[in-house]
Amino acid sequence: MMRPPEIIRLTPGKRVLFLTKDPELIRRQLRGELDLRMEDLTIDDLLDDINTDAMTPAWVCFSHRPEDIARDAYAGLIVDGKRLFERDALIHGNFEVIVSGLRKGVGSSRETAVQAEKWSGIRIAIAASFAPIHARNNMSQGVLMGDHDMLRRLQTGEGIPLAEFCEGWDPITQLVIRHGGLFPFSKAVAAGEVELPKPDTGPRPMTMAEKILARHMPGDGPHYVQPGDAVVVQVDGGYSHEFTTAQVHYFLEQEYGPGYQVRNPDKFAVFEDHLIYADEVPKMRAFSDKIETLRQLQREFQRHTGVRDFSAQDGISPGICHEVAREQLIDPGDFIQATDSHTCMGGVNNALTWGVGATEYADLVHAGFTQVEVPESIRFELAGKLQPGVTAKDLMLYILLHHARPQWTLNRVMEFTGPGVATLSMDERATLTNMATECSARTAIVVADAETFRWLAEWRPGVDVERLRRRVVAPDPDAEYAGGIYTIDLSTLRPMVAHPGNPDEGIPSDPTNGAWIDEIGDVPIDIAYGGSCTAGKIDDLIFYHQVVKEAVDAGLKVADGVRFLIQCGSVAVENFVRRNGLADTFERAGVTLIHPGCGACIGCGPGVSEDPDQVTVSAINRNYKGRSGPGKLWLASPLTVAASAFTGRITAYTPGMFRKVAARRPVLV
Ligand code: SF4
């Protein structure tokens, strides 16, 4: 990567691409018939909320080399059933600047979206605002970000100081931008060419996240941090999966040669979990060869580095990375980074965990440290106890509607504390941390209590519990929460869903579309899916079973025309299900029980819809349009998913509900 010059100018002969709401204007620019200037348009004319899935749909990410990914840049931008950007369109357009409206890069955290632009020749992205993770990925890749006024000035021939492109970033990120991206920055640090700024924050009360970051700063402590401080911190561990590892391997080879090394291989791991069922999704079959290449490259990376190996055995995954990581790898007080947005789930173990792009991950496994701007926090004080029939998933759907929708959780760490925490099992707490990413939060963390240590000791026989206790963090009494402190009385919650929106009325499908089930009317379903990192834990399987058992005892089977799929989150979960007779009940009811793995939210796993008319009720985490097939996806709790599978329409579970149904309906066994 090249260091950007001190004065940024447009390159003579290179072009600027405006992503306009009018697709015809984009077509004409791509065909080379039109060159626009900023004064020809208003910001309102530009596309808002460009989703990373539109920039690089999952199938594009089956290529691991950025130069191949770039060939299908914006392949997910479909107008009237056709790609707006044909293959190679962005590369052949000779563009160096790309311009859009508000919130560029929303959706998933996939870094390939930035790679697709960069390897097509883009060096400056202009937008009214950028989604936080997408902005970070631009920065890692050395793509400069600016606003529409800066573009106006550039198009008049003005040179803009690089310092203006650094404004608003913390001091370390500014250094990364000045060096042209993360790899050149890290090399400069390793060569002693960069003096890193050290925050001089003095003693202050801290949140849980702040305490963990402060502890991970090098040198003798105690250290103190506050939001906005730029710090270099050691990373305790991390993991990647077969959808992402190949890029990590590729980048490390490119940057450090084929003999590259990673710092602490025994602290890092690879998982074969996300594409394990991709071959069974009809739309993904065309990519079988590429997927196999990804698997092989992951094995090659594992052999080369010696990181812990969670490969599939005889075609069966040991489990979803986030589930296995909390079961086996993540200790209280850890700082963990992994290449997936649901890495936040590990916060259930009182750790600080969040997802990063392949570049950041490659950089940190090589260096053993990373750069962080200390995030702000928001706190949820849980009180009371959930009513029967209400679960942690309903709580998260409530938080998504009331706290994430108004953006109070945006890029903040969500801390869960209060007496209500003790009423939730560790599996239920993991649902809370898992869905922090749907809240667009940086991550989530749960306070540790006796149940935390009981659970860890149960899952890790022989573990030194006293050592774990010493690593725990709790918020100081006067810790500051920029996002506020909210008390939620669990006993007031009712079963909720997130609805799939209504594209005809401009309402996008979004996890924040919360609604009480008793207010949504009659919604017949085709698919009920219980699984994923959010809902494939032992307690989730117990929830499904609770409903299925009642239904079976009442003589019911899964409703006609409905497919009910349940997928275990790990081998340990599946063993529990089979050893304790849950699997037998599922079989009697007509439920399809699936080995561990996922892919549900990237359209690569069981439970995805195949046509736009299908309606799914799912216990997964996100319902962004198209991520789990073309149908309509309602998010719900495991209890709701299971109850709906028997009634054939979205239905909240109430204990004993099938006894009443059985009295009215003929026995179907
Ligand atoms: S839902 Fe499945 S595919 Fe999506 S992040 Fe979780 S484990 Fe991965």
XYZ file of C-alpha atoms and ligand atoms in Angstrom:
677
model
C 0.000 0.000 0.000
C 1.229 3.445 -0.848
C 1.383 6.256 1.644
C -1.007 9.007 0.560
C 0.620 12.346 -0.342
C 0.367 15.295 2.043
C -1.885 17.120 -0.430
C -4.708 15.102 -1.981
C -5.769 15.983 -5.536
C -7.804 14.244 -8.196
C -5.659 12.447 -10.762
C -5.989 13.856 -14.280
C -7.829 11.339 -16.507
C -9.417 9.475 -13.573
C -13.157 9.685 -12.959
C -15.671 10.194 -10.142
C -18.647 7.816 -9.852
C -21.826 9.187 -8.270
C -24.122 6.472 -6.915
C -27.418 8.168 -7.631
C -30.937 7.135 -6.720
C -31.666 7.288 -10.453
C -30.193 4.018 -11.772
C -30.060 5.351 -15.328
C -27.507 7.969 -14.272
C -25.329 5.206 -12.833
C -25.662 3.173 -16.038
C -24.613 6.148 -18.168
C -21.588 6.832 -15.949
C -20.555 3.181 -16.124
C -20.887 3.233 -19.913
C -18.609 6.284 -20.005
C -21.346 8.529 -21.452
C -21.612 10.877 -18.483
C -19.232 12.604 -16.093
C -20.999 14.395 -13.262
C -19.834 17.098 -10.917
C -20.974 17.605 -7.370
C -22.768 20.835 -8.316
C -24.916 18.869 -10.794
C -26.550 17.029 -7.893
C -27.809 17.413 -4.355
C -26.961 14.968 -1.569
C -30.619 13.911 -1.714
C -30.023 12.602 -5.246
C -27.481 10.107 -3.917
C -28.125 6.598 -2.641
C -28.430 6.277 1.132
C -27.875 3.176 3.268
C -25.803 1.295 0.727
C -25.584 -2.149 2.262
C -22.330 -4.098 2.282
C -24.353 -7.080 1.026
C -25.207 -5.039 -2.077
C -21.535 -4.170 -2.554
C -20.369 -7.770 -2.144
C -23.102 -10.416 -1.754
C -22.042 -13.605 0.053
C -21.340 -15.463 -3.198
C -18.805 -12.796 -4.198
C -16.989 -13.402 -0.912
C -16.360 -17.020 -1.913
C -13.384 -15.551 -3.775
C -10.658 -14.690 -1.324
C -8.393 -12.570 -3.522
C -9.483 -8.903 -3.478
C -8.625 -8.560 -7.169
C -11.201 -11.269 -7.962
C -13.758 -9.789 -5.559
C -13.426 -6.412 -7.285
C -14.624 -7.909 -10.576
C -18.081 -8.319 -9.016
C -18.197 -5.030 -7.097
C -21.793 -4.006 -6.400
C -23.129 -7.289 -7.785
C -25.948 -7.090 -5.236
C -27.311 -3.798 -6.594
C -30.253 -5.206 -8.531
C -32.704 -3.069 -10.511
C -35.685 -4.657 -12.282
C -34.190 -8.078 -11.607
C -30.855 -7.217 -13.283
C -27.407 -6.290 -12.006
C -26.804 -2.568 -12.276
C -23.053 -3.234 -12.239
C -22.129 -5.972 -14.665
C -18.930 -7.914 -14.038
C -15.824 -5.645 -14.209
C -17.986 -2.524 -14.601
C -16.368 -0.653 -11.726
C -12.832 -1.642 -12.746
C -13.376 -0.670 -16.373
C -14.935 2.673 -15.448
C -11.514 4.129 -14.535
C -12.936 5.686 -11.349
C -10.883 6.797 -8.337
C -13.654 8.419 -6.279
C -17.044 6.942 -5.396
C -19.839 9.109 -3.996
C -22.989 8.240 -2.072
C -25.401 9.705 0.490
C -26.049 8.835 4.112
C -24.766 5.840 6.074
C -22.576 4.187 3.479
C -21.710 0.560 4.304
C -24.522 -0.486 6.615
C -25.461 -4.129 7.137
C -22.768 -6.660 7.842
C -19.187 -5.958 8.827
C -17.763 -7.544 5.695
C -14.523 -5.936 4.675
C -14.823 -7.308 1.147
C -17.139 -4.357 0.440
C -14.188 -1.999 0.796
C -11.853 -4.367 -1.023
C -14.220 -4.481 -4.014
C -13.956 -0.714 -4.370
C -10.271 -0.413 -3.596
C -9.156 -3.099 -6.019
C -11.333 -1.424 -8.656
C -9.171 1.661 -8.344
C -11.131 3.666 -5.756
C -8.897 5.637 -3.402
C -11.401 8.144 -2.013
C -14.919 7.365 -0.741
C -17.247 10.327 -0.338
C -20.442 10.090 1.717
C -22.587 12.141 4.081
C -21.838 9.504 6.740
C -20.339 6.034 6.983
C -21.425 3.026 9.051
C -18.804 2.727 11.837
C -17.397 -0.704 10.917
C -17.331 0.154 7.234
C -15.425 3.337 8.043
C -12.916 1.309 10.029
C -12.503 -1.091 7.126
C -11.836 1.839 4.775
C -9.225 3.076 7.176
C -7.578 -0.370 7.460
C -7.386 -0.599 3.690
C -6.028 2.916 3.240
C -9.114 4.280 1.442
C -9.578 7.946 2.331
C -13.018 9.168 3.423
C -14.402 12.628 2.854
C -17.615 14.606 2.541
C -19.379 16.275 -0.374
C -17.845 19.693 0.246
C -14.388 18.173 -0.001
C -15.382 16.603 -3.305
C -16.624 19.980 -4.584
C -13.225 21.452 -3.779
C -11.352 18.545 -5.340
C -13.397 18.866 -8.526
C -12.429 22.536 -8.844
C -8.793 21.422 -8.904
C -8.031 22.315 -5.294
C -5.590 20.191 -3.323
C -6.804 19.225 0.154
C -4.299 18.607 2.968
C -4.267 14.976 4.135
C -4.819 16.351 7.637
C -8.403 17.194 6.655
C -9.056 13.551 5.837
C -7.767 12.668 9.306
C -10.001 15.100 11.181
C -12.295 13.554 13.774
C -10.251 10.388 14.161
C -8.281 9.480 17.266
C -4.493 10.054 17.134
C -3.563 6.429 16.365
C -6.148 6.092 13.608
C -4.787 9.317 12.130
C -1.376 7.652 11.981
C -2.922 4.620 10.256
C -4.538 6.910 7.662
C -1.283 8.790 7.135
C 0.597 5.524 6.552
C -1.943 4.322 3.967
C -3.569 1.547 5.984
C -3.046 -0.904 8.773
C -0.252 -3.060 7.367
C 2.118 -0.192 6.502
C 1.329 1.382 9.870
C 2.140 -1.828 11.766
C 5.349 -2.301 9.831
C 6.376 1.241 10.718
C 5.597 0.556 14.392
C 7.635 -2.677 14.306
C 10.538 -0.803 12.684
C 10.452 1.791 15.465
C 9.573 4.549 12.970
C 6.418 5.614 14.776
C 6.067 6.979 18.240
C 2.655 6.004 19.492
C 0.756 8.596 21.481
C 0.031 7.503 25.024
C -3.147 8.732 26.709
C -2.519 10.445 30.011
C -5.921 9.767 31.536
C -5.606 9.767 35.295
C -7.505 7.736 37.905
C -11.264 7.770 37.241
C -14.196 5.411 37.723
C -14.435 3.046 34.746
C -16.974 0.835 32.999
C -16.305 -2.864 32.449
C -15.077 -2.286 28.890
C -12.768 0.527 29.970
C -11.285 -1.640 32.723
C -10.502 -4.484 30.321
C -8.862 -2.171 27.792
C -6.858 -0.403 30.511
C -5.591 -3.750 31.766
C -4.438 -4.732 28.291
C -2.229 -1.700 27.773
C 1.459 -2.617 27.797
C 3.729 -1.508 30.628
C 3.253 -1.404 34.353
C -0.194 -0.343 35.496
C -2.541 0.538 36.822
C -3.706 2.286 33.656
C -6.831 4.348 33.179
C -8.708 5.155 29.999
C -11.722 7.188 28.964
C -13.866 7.142 25.806
C -11.991 8.603 22.868
C -8.540 7.604 24.132
C -6.477 5.894 21.456
C -4.661 2.925 22.956
C -2.522 0.050 21.801
C -3.663 -3.098 23.571
C -2.641 -6.720 23.708
C -5.129 -9.234 22.363
C -5.708 -12.406 24.380
C -7.004 -14.498 21.518
C -9.315 -14.820 18.585
C -10.647 -16.975 15.798
C -11.702 -17.027 12.188
C -13.864 -19.374 10.124
C -13.717 -20.808 6.635
C -15.563 -17.826 5.147
C -12.779 -15.466 6.263
C -9.571 -17.379 7.034
C -8.397 -17.687 3.425
C -8.135 -13.897 3.169
C -6.217 -13.669 6.428
C -3.719 -16.233 5.095
C -3.521 -14.463 1.739
C -2.936 -11.034 3.266
C -0.229 -12.331 5.605
C 1.563 -14.031 2.717
C 1.312 -10.883 0.624
C 2.612 -8.632 3.377
C 5.188 -10.818 5.139
C 6.000 -13.564 2.636
C 5.191 -17.285 2.680
C 7.176 -17.842 5.902
C 5.075 -15.414 7.958
C 4.424 -16.230 11.612
C 1.688 -15.475 14.119
C 2.438 -14.435 17.705
C 0.529 -16.775 20.032
C -0.931 -19.570 17.901
C -2.304 -21.496 20.867
C -4.555 -18.506 21.689
C -6.121 -18.384 18.244
C -8.324 -20.851 16.396
C -9.986 -21.702 13.111
C -13.492 -23.125 12.755
C -15.232 -24.991 9.997
C -18.820 -24.034 10.630
C -20.220 -21.324 8.365
C -20.145 -23.063 5.000
C -20.612 -26.608 6.221
C -24.151 -26.740 4.788
C -23.665 -24.357 1.867
C -23.651 -27.237 -0.629
C -27.241 -28.009 0.362
C -28.516 -24.536 -0.504
C -29.462 -24.789 -4.212
C -28.308 -21.250 -5.044
C -24.883 -21.911 -3.534
C -24.157 -25.135 -5.406
C -22.615 -23.230 -8.298
C -19.910 -22.093 -5.895
C -18.985 -25.512 -4.489
C -15.488 -25.409 -5.949
C -14.752 -21.991 -4.528
C -16.092 -23.018 -1.137
C -13.873 -26.093 -1.180
C -10.898 -23.848 -1.972
C -11.769 -21.735 1.086
C -11.829 -24.856 3.258
C -8.483 -26.012 1.921
C -6.878 -22.619 2.418
C -8.106 -22.578 6.005
C -6.486 -25.982 6.571
C -3.303 -24.668 4.997
C -3.378 -21.633 7.327
C -3.927 -23.876 10.330
C -1.024 -26.165 9.394
C 1.206 -23.177 8.676
C 0.462 -21.294 11.897
C -0.424 -24.036 14.387
C -3.519 -22.209 15.635
C -6.123 -24.370 17.368
C -8.034 -26.511 14.953
C -11.817 -26.830 15.026
C -12.170 -28.405 11.604
C -15.096 -30.619 10.709
C -14.675 -34.311 11.457
C -16.309 -36.652 8.941
C -18.244 -33.670 7.600
C -19.594 -32.655 11.013
C -18.621 -29.281 12.447
C -17.562 -29.161 16.115
C -19.869 -26.167 16.394
C -20.481 -22.537 15.615
C -17.344 -20.592 16.446
C -19.079 -18.162 18.805
C -20.708 -20.966 20.771
C -17.579 -23.102 21.053
C -15.470 -20.052 21.896
C -17.604 -19.215 24.925
C -17.730 -22.887 25.944
C -13.990 -23.478 25.690
C -11.823 -20.458 24.903
C -12.966 -17.153 26.371
C -12.096 -16.314 29.978
C -13.469 -13.452 32.081
C -11.427 -10.302 31.532
C -10.194 -11.402 28.094
C -9.911 -9.099 25.101
C -10.858 -11.212 22.063
C -11.037 -10.330 18.359
C -12.449 -12.541 15.604
C -13.499 -12.171 11.995
C -17.260 -12.175 12.440
C -19.724 -9.589 13.674
C -21.251 -11.955 16.261
C -17.941 -12.245 18.098
C -19.686 -9.980 20.622
C -21.409 -13.105 21.985
C -18.277 -13.874 24.046
C -19.103 -10.906 26.302
C -21.370 -13.273 28.205
C -18.220 -14.604 29.900
C -17.454 -11.102 31.240
C -14.962 -10.552 28.423
C -14.565 -7.803 25.839
C -15.028 -9.326 22.399
C -15.800 -7.852 19.015
C -15.536 -8.635 15.338
C -12.952 -7.200 12.954
C -12.229 -7.411 9.233
C -9.693 -9.800 7.715
C -7.036 -7.080 7.458
C -7.302 -6.093 11.122
C -7.330 -9.729 12.154
C -4.301 -10.609 10.002
C -2.487 -7.623 11.444
C -3.238 -8.478 15.070
C -2.449 -12.204 14.847
C 0.893 -11.219 13.374
C 1.635 -8.384 15.800
C -0.116 -9.671 18.952
C -1.577 -6.227 19.608
C -4.075 -3.880 18.055
C -5.149 -0.237 18.166
C -8.432 0.739 19.747
C -10.287 3.963 20.314
C -11.905 3.437 23.709
C -15.650 3.238 23.013
C -18.455 4.810 25.006
C -20.832 2.574 26.950
C -24.550 2.238 27.587
C -25.856 0.309 30.578
C -28.912 -1.881 31.031
C -29.856 -2.516 34.650
C -32.037 -5.603 34.594
C -34.611 -5.995 37.353
C -37.338 -8.542 38.045
C -37.808 -11.862 36.254
C -39.142 -12.841 32.853
C -42.664 -14.249 32.789
C -43.151 -17.841 31.606
C -43.244 -17.796 27.800
C -40.896 -14.783 27.582
C -37.185 -15.188 26.853
C -33.974 -13.210 26.509
C -34.696 -12.984 22.784
C -37.841 -11.003 23.551
C -35.745 -8.721 25.743
C -33.337 -8.117 22.867
C -36.150 -7.442 20.410
C -37.426 -4.910 22.961
C -33.997 -3.258 23.259
C -33.605 -3.241 19.479
C -36.894 -1.371 19.136
C -36.587 1.044 22.035
C -32.833 1.646 22.376
C -31.114 0.588 19.140
C -33.638 2.130 16.746
C -33.007 5.655 18.108
C -29.267 4.824 17.871
C -28.533 5.028 21.591
C -26.528 1.804 21.315
C -24.641 2.879 18.183
C -20.949 1.954 18.418
C -21.226 1.743 22.212
C -20.533 -1.147 24.541
C -23.780 -2.471 26.016
C -23.269 -3.438 29.650
C -25.787 -5.726 31.348
C -25.931 -5.469 35.121
C -28.512 -5.523 37.911
C -30.318 -8.188 39.934
C -32.271 -9.385 36.891
C -29.055 -10.838 35.419
C -29.037 -13.524 38.111
C -32.473 -14.718 36.941
C -31.102 -15.491 33.468
C -29.070 -18.588 32.629
C -25.691 -18.178 30.931
C -27.249 -19.334 27.651
C -29.912 -16.656 27.914
C -27.314 -14.029 28.764
C -25.435 -15.141 25.631
C -28.485 -14.210 23.546
C -28.141 -10.669 24.898
C -24.480 -10.316 24.004
C -24.894 -12.092 20.674
C -27.373 -9.540 19.352
C -25.323 -6.481 20.283
C -24.223 -6.374 16.667
C -27.839 -6.025 15.503
C -28.021 -3.033 17.871
C -25.071 -1.602 15.867
C -23.232 -1.611 19.190
C -19.499 -2.184 19.432
C -20.178 -5.174 21.665
C -21.898 -6.231 24.897
C -20.644 -7.527 28.228
C -22.440 -9.098 31.173
C -21.422 -8.685 34.791
C -20.071 -11.920 36.304
C -21.791 -13.674 39.205
C -21.848 -17.076 40.902
C -23.641 -18.560 37.887
C -20.822 -17.430 35.593
C -18.274 -19.454 37.562
C -20.592 -22.434 38.046
C -21.164 -22.573 34.294
C -17.490 -22.171 33.397
C -16.523 -24.905 35.872
C -19.204 -27.191 34.445
C -18.005 -26.672 30.867
C -14.305 -26.786 31.674
C -13.703 -29.526 34.228
C -10.591 -28.844 36.260
C -10.453 -25.137 35.443
C -8.875 -22.938 38.110
C -11.974 -20.981 39.136
C -10.013 -18.771 41.525
C -7.823 -17.646 38.625
C -10.970 -16.781 36.636
C -12.411 -14.862 39.599
C -9.302 -12.690 39.730
C -9.825 -11.692 36.090
C -13.411 -10.502 36.468
C -14.398 -6.858 35.946
C -17.353 -4.940 37.360
C -18.251 -1.304 36.722
C -17.123 1.268 39.257
C -20.015 2.938 41.122
C -19.593 6.286 39.357
C -18.614 4.956 35.935
C -19.829 7.186 33.093
C -22.291 5.943 30.485
C -22.561 8.346 27.556
C -25.436 6.254 26.222
C -27.301 6.445 29.543
C -28.391 3.902 32.155
C -31.725 2.174 31.578
C -33.585 -0.003 34.027
C -35.674 -2.728 32.406
C -38.139 -4.641 34.538
C -38.051 -8.102 32.965
C -41.474 -8.984 34.346
C -43.123 -6.346 32.113
C -41.953 -7.859 28.817
C -44.177 -9.840 26.452
C -43.317 -12.048 23.453
C -42.121 -9.963 20.516
C -41.157 -10.314 16.873
C -39.237 -8.135 14.437
C -41.242 -7.889 11.230
C -39.792 -8.029 7.720
C -40.903 -4.511 6.823
C -42.755 -3.545 3.719
C -40.494 -2.598 0.826
C -43.498 -1.192 -1.110
C -43.915 1.401 1.620
C -40.183 1.944 2.006
C -39.960 0.088 5.348
C -36.807 -2.027 5.257
C -36.533 -5.468 6.800
C -34.642 -4.814 10.005
C -34.158 -6.373 13.450
C -35.327 -3.105 15.009
C -38.852 -3.550 13.553
C -40.166 -4.789 16.885
C -43.837 -5.584 17.446
C -45.861 -7.355 20.112
C -47.069 -10.678 18.723
C -50.624 -10.033 19.842
C -50.710 -6.985 17.557
C -49.453 -8.416 14.238
C -52.602 -10.204 13.122
C -52.639 -13.523 11.297
C -49.276 -14.396 9.717
C -49.163 -17.898 8.152
C -45.659 -19.372 7.864
C -43.823 -21.833 5.622
C -40.585 -22.308 7.544
C -39.774 -22.330 11.261
C -36.042 -22.264 11.983
C -34.444 -22.693 15.389
C -30.675 -22.475 15.456
C -27.706 -20.196 14.661
C -25.240 -18.648 17.070
C -28.149 -16.840 18.712
C -30.457 -19.769 19.317
C -28.590 -23.066 19.075
C -27.555 -23.269 22.738
C -28.649 -25.913 25.217
C -31.300 -23.674 26.772
C -32.676 -22.842 23.341
C -32.966 -26.548 22.590
C -34.752 -26.957 25.915
C -37.149 -24.151 24.910
C -37.902 -25.828 21.560
C -38.352 -29.123 23.327
C -40.669 -27.677 25.963
C -43.100 -26.655 23.227
C -42.596 -29.682 21.006
C -43.158 -32.049 23.929
C -46.415 -30.339 24.837
C -47.537 -30.519 21.230
C -46.567 -34.171 20.851
C -48.284 -35.039 24.126
C -51.396 -33.355 22.740
C -51.133 -35.557 19.653
C -49.899 -32.854 17.303
C -47.290 -32.831 14.594
C -45.637 -29.905 12.808
C -48.383 -28.108 10.865
C -49.065 -29.164 7.290
C -46.999 -27.183 4.812
C -44.503 -26.026 7.456
C -40.866 -27.123 7.628
C -39.524 -26.957 11.190
C -35.737 -27.165 11.350
C -33.699 -27.157 14.536
C -29.932 -26.883 14.382
C -27.574 -27.409 17.315
C -24.947 -24.795 18.045
C -22.190 -27.257 18.894
C -21.400 -30.937 19.226
C -21.796 -30.596 22.983
C -25.299 -29.216 22.471
C -26.159 -32.036 20.091
C -24.831 -34.631 22.515
C -27.058 -33.146 25.210
C -30.067 -33.293 22.904
C -29.483 -36.898 21.880
C -28.513 -38.221 25.321
C -31.501 -36.683 27.050
C -34.225 -37.820 24.695
C -34.961 -34.410 23.159
C -34.054 -35.723 19.725
C -36.685 -38.473 20.012
C -39.417 -35.951 20.770
C -38.337 -33.816 17.835
C -38.460 -36.841 15.552
C -41.951 -37.784 16.699
C -43.164 -34.274 15.985
C -41.727 -34.192 12.463
C -38.935 -31.728 13.269
C -35.734 -31.947 11.209
C -32.816 -31.939 13.640
C -29.555 -30.809 12.055
C -25.924 -31.284 13.097
C -24.004 -28.202 14.308
C -23.097 -25.397 11.963
C -24.737 -22.321 10.600
C -24.727 -20.016 7.621
C -28.283 -18.901 8.320
C -27.634 -15.179 8.144
C -25.394 -15.359 5.083
C -27.826 -17.395 3.002
C -25.590 -20.446 3.247
C -27.316 -22.713 5.711
C -30.448 -24.624 6.581
C -33.621 -22.617 6.999
C -33.047 -20.101 4.220
C -36.036 -19.420 1.971
C -35.994 -20.178 -1.731
C -38.712 -17.958 -3.153
C -40.015 -14.484 -2.340
C -43.445 -15.700 -1.227
C -42.132 -17.887 1.566
C -42.563 -16.689 5.131
C -40.100 -17.767 7.807
C -40.267 -17.356 11.544
C -36.753 -17.714 12.842
C -34.848 -17.611 16.106
C -31.784 -16.141 14.350
C -30.529 -12.626 14.868
C -31.100 -10.538 11.744
C -33.665 -10.221 9.006
C -31.913 -7.855 6.597
C -33.437 -8.258 3.168
C -32.072 -11.197 1.223
C -29.591 -12.375 3.880
C -31.501 -15.606 4.495
C -33.066 -16.067 1.077
C -35.614 -14.006 -0.863
C -38.626 -14.649 1.413
C -40.012 -12.666 4.342
C -38.236 -13.291 7.627
C -39.766 -12.648 11.058
C -37.424 -12.772 14.047
C -38.787 -14.380 17.185
C -37.864 -16.281 20.331
C -37.222 -20.041 20.352
C -40.578 -20.536 22.138
C -42.441 -18.528 19.509
C -40.693 -20.340 16.654
C -41.648 -23.722 18.078
C -45.249 -22.766 18.868
C -45.678 -21.288 15.388
C -44.407 -24.486 13.767
C -47.423 -26.338 15.190
C -50.080 -23.696 14.630
C -48.785 -22.805 11.151
C -48.917 -19.068 11.918
C -46.866 -16.775 14.138
C -48.000 -17.588 17.654
C -46.673 -16.698 21.079
C -46.221 -19.720 23.321
C -48.213 -19.960 26.505
C -47.686 -22.946 28.781
C -50.378 -25.546 28.220
C -51.595 -24.010 24.944
C -51.714 -27.321 23.103
C -53.878 -29.024 25.672
C -56.604 -26.572 24.684
C -55.885 -27.044 20.970
C -56.004 -30.822 21.325
C -59.461 -30.608 22.856
C -60.691 -28.939 19.672
C -58.662 -30.717 17.002
C -58.486 -34.374 15.946
C -55.396 -36.274 17.002
C -52.966 -36.342 14.075
C -50.309 -38.844 15.191
S -26.291 -16.537 12.513
Fe -24.983 -18.126 11.724
S -24.119 -17.285 9.869
Fe -24.903 -15.601 11.069
S -23.126 -14.957 12.343
Fe -24.333 -16.395 13.560
S -23.290 -18.292 13.188
Fe -22.678 -16.935 11.548
